[in-house]
C-alpha atoms as a PDB file:
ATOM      1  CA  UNK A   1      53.733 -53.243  31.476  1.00  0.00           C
ATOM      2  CA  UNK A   2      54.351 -49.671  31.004  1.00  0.00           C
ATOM      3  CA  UNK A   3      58.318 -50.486  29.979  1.00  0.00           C
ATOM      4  CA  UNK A   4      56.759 -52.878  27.439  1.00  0.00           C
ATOM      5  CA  UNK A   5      54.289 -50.205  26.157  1.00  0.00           C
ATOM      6  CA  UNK A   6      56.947 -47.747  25.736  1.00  0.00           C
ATOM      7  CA  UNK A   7      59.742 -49.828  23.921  1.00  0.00           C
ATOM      8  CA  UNK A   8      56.900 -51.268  21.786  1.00  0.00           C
ATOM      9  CA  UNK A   9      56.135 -47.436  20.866  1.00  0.00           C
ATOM     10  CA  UNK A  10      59.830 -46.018  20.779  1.00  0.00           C
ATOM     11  CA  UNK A  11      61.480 -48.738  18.309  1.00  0.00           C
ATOM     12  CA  UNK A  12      59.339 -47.324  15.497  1.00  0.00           C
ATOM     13  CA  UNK A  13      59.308 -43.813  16.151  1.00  0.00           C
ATOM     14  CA  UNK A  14      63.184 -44.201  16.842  1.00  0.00           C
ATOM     15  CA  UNK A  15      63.680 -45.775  12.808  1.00  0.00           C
ATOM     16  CA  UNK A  16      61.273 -43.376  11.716  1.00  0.00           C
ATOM     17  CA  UNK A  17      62.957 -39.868  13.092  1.00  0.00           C
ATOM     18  CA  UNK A  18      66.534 -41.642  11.630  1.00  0.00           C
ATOM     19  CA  UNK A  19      64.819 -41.725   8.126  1.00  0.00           C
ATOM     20  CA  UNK A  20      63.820 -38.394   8.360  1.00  0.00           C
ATOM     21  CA  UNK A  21      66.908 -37.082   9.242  1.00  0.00           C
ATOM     22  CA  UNK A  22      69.100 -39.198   6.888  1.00  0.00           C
ATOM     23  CA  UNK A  23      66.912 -38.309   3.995  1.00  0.00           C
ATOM     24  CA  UNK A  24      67.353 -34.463   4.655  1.00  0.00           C
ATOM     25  CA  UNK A  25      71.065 -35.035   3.391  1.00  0.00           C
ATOM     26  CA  UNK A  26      70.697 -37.184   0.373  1.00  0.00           C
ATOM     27  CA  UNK A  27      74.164 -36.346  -1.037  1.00  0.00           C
ATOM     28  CA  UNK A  28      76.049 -37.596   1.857  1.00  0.00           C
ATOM     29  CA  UNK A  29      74.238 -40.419   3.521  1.00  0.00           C
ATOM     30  CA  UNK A  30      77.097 -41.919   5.698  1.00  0.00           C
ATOM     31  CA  UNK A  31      77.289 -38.454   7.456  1.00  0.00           C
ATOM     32  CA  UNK A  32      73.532 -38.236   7.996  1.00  0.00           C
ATOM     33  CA  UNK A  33      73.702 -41.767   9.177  1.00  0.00           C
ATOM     34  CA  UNK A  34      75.840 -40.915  12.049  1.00  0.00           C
ATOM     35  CA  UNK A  35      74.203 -37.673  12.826  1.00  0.00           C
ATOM     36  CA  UNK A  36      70.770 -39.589  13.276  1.00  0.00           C
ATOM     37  CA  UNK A  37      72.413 -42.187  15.500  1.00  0.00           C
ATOM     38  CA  UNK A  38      74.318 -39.291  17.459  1.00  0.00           C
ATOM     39  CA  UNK A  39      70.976 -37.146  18.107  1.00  0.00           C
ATOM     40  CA  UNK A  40      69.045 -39.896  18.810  1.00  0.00           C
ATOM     41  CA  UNK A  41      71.529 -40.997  21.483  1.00  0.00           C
ATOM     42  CA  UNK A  42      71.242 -37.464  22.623  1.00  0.00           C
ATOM     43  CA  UNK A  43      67.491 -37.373  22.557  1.00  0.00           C
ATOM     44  CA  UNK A  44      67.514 -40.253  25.364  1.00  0.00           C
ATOM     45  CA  UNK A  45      70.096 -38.681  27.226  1.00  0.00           C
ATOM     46  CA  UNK A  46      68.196 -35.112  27.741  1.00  0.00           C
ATOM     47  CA  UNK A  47      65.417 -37.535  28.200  1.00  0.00           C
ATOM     48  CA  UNK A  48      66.500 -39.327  30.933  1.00  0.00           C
ATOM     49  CA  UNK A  49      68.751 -36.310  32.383  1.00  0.00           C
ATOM     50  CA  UNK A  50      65.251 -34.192  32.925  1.00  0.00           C
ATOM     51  CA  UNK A  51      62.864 -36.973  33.407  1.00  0.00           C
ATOM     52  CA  UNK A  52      65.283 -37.865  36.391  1.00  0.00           C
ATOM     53  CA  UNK A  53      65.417 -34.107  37.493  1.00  0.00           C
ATOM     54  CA  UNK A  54      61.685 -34.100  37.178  1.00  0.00           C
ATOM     55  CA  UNK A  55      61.127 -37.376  39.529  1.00  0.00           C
ATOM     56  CA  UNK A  56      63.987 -35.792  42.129  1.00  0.00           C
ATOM     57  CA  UNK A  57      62.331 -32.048  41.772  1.00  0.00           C
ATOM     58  CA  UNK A  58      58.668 -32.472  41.613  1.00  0.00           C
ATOM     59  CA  UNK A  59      57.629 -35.972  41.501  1.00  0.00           C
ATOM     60  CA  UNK A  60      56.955 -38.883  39.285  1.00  0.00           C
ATOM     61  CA  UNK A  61      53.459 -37.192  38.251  1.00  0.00           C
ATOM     62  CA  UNK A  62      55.103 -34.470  36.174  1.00  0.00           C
ATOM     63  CA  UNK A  63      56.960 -36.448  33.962  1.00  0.00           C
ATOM     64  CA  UNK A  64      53.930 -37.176  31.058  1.00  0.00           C
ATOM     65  CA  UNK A  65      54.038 -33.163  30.723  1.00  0.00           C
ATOM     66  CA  UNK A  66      58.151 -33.341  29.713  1.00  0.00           C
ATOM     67  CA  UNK A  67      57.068 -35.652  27.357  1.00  0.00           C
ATOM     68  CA  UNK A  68      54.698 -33.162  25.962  1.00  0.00           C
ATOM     69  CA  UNK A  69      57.147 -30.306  25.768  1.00  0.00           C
ATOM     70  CA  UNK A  70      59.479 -32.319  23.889  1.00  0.00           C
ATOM     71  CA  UNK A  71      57.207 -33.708  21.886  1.00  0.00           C
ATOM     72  CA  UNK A  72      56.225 -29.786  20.811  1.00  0.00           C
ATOM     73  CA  UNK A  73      60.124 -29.126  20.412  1.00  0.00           C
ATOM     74  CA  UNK A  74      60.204 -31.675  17.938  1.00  0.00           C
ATOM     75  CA  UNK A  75      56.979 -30.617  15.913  1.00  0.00           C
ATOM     76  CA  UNK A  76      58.272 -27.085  15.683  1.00  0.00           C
ATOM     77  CA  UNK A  77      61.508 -28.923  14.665  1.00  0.00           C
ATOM     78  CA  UNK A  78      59.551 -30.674  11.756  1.00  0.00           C
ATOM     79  CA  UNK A  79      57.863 -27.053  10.842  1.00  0.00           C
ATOM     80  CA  UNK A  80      61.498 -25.404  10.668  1.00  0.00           C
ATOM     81  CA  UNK A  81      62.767 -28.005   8.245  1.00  0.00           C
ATOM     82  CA  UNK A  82      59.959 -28.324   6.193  1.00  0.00           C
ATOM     83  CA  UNK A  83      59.991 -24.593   5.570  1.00  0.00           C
ATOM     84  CA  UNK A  84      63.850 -24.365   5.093  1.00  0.00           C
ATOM     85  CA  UNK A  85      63.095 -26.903   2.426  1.00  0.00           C
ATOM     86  CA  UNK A  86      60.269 -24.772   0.957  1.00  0.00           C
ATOM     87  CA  UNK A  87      62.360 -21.723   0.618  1.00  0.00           C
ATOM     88  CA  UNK A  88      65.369 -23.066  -0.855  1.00  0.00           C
ATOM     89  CA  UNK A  89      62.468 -24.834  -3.132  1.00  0.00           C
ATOM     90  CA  UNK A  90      61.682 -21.237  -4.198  1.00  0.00           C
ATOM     91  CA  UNK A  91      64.917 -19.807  -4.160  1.00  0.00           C
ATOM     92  CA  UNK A  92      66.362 -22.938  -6.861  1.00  0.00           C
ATOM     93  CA  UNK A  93      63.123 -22.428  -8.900  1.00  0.00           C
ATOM     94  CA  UNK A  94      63.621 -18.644  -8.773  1.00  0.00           C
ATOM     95  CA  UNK A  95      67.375 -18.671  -9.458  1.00  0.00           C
ATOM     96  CA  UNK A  96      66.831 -20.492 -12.371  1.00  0.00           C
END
């Protein structure tokens, strides 16, 4: 049930974090393309790696909260790049 819950909820997010990233390089979509798929593949590797450290370390319990820091991590991720976009924003519109 849980397995089901959590495919069901990580397809979507999955397509929706490879939009994001592909449409932060416009210019050269193929590149972004492969980027997405290579941090995504990433993403469930560090995943796994320290939910499985977690389960051998502390117990099964503590895994929800390793969910929770990366799920920060990627927040602050979205902050970063929406303010690198807002400066170079300013800095075109300045320059001009």
């Amino acid at each position: 049930m849980v397995i089901g819950i959590w495919g069901f909820l990580y397809s979507p997010s999955f397509l929706n974090a490879s939009t994001y990233m592909i449409s932060s390089v416009p210019q050269s979509l193929e590149f972004a393309n492969s980027l997405a798929t290579s941090f995504g593949n990433l993403g469930v590797t560090l995943g796994t790696t320290v939910g499985g450290w977690m389960i051998i370390t502390k117990g099964v319990e503590f895994n929800p909260w390793i969910g929770v820091v990366f799920g920060i991590l990627a927040f602050i991720m979205i902050g970063v790049r929406s303010l690198l976009e807002r400066r170079e924003k300013t800095v075109v519109l300045c320059g001009e």
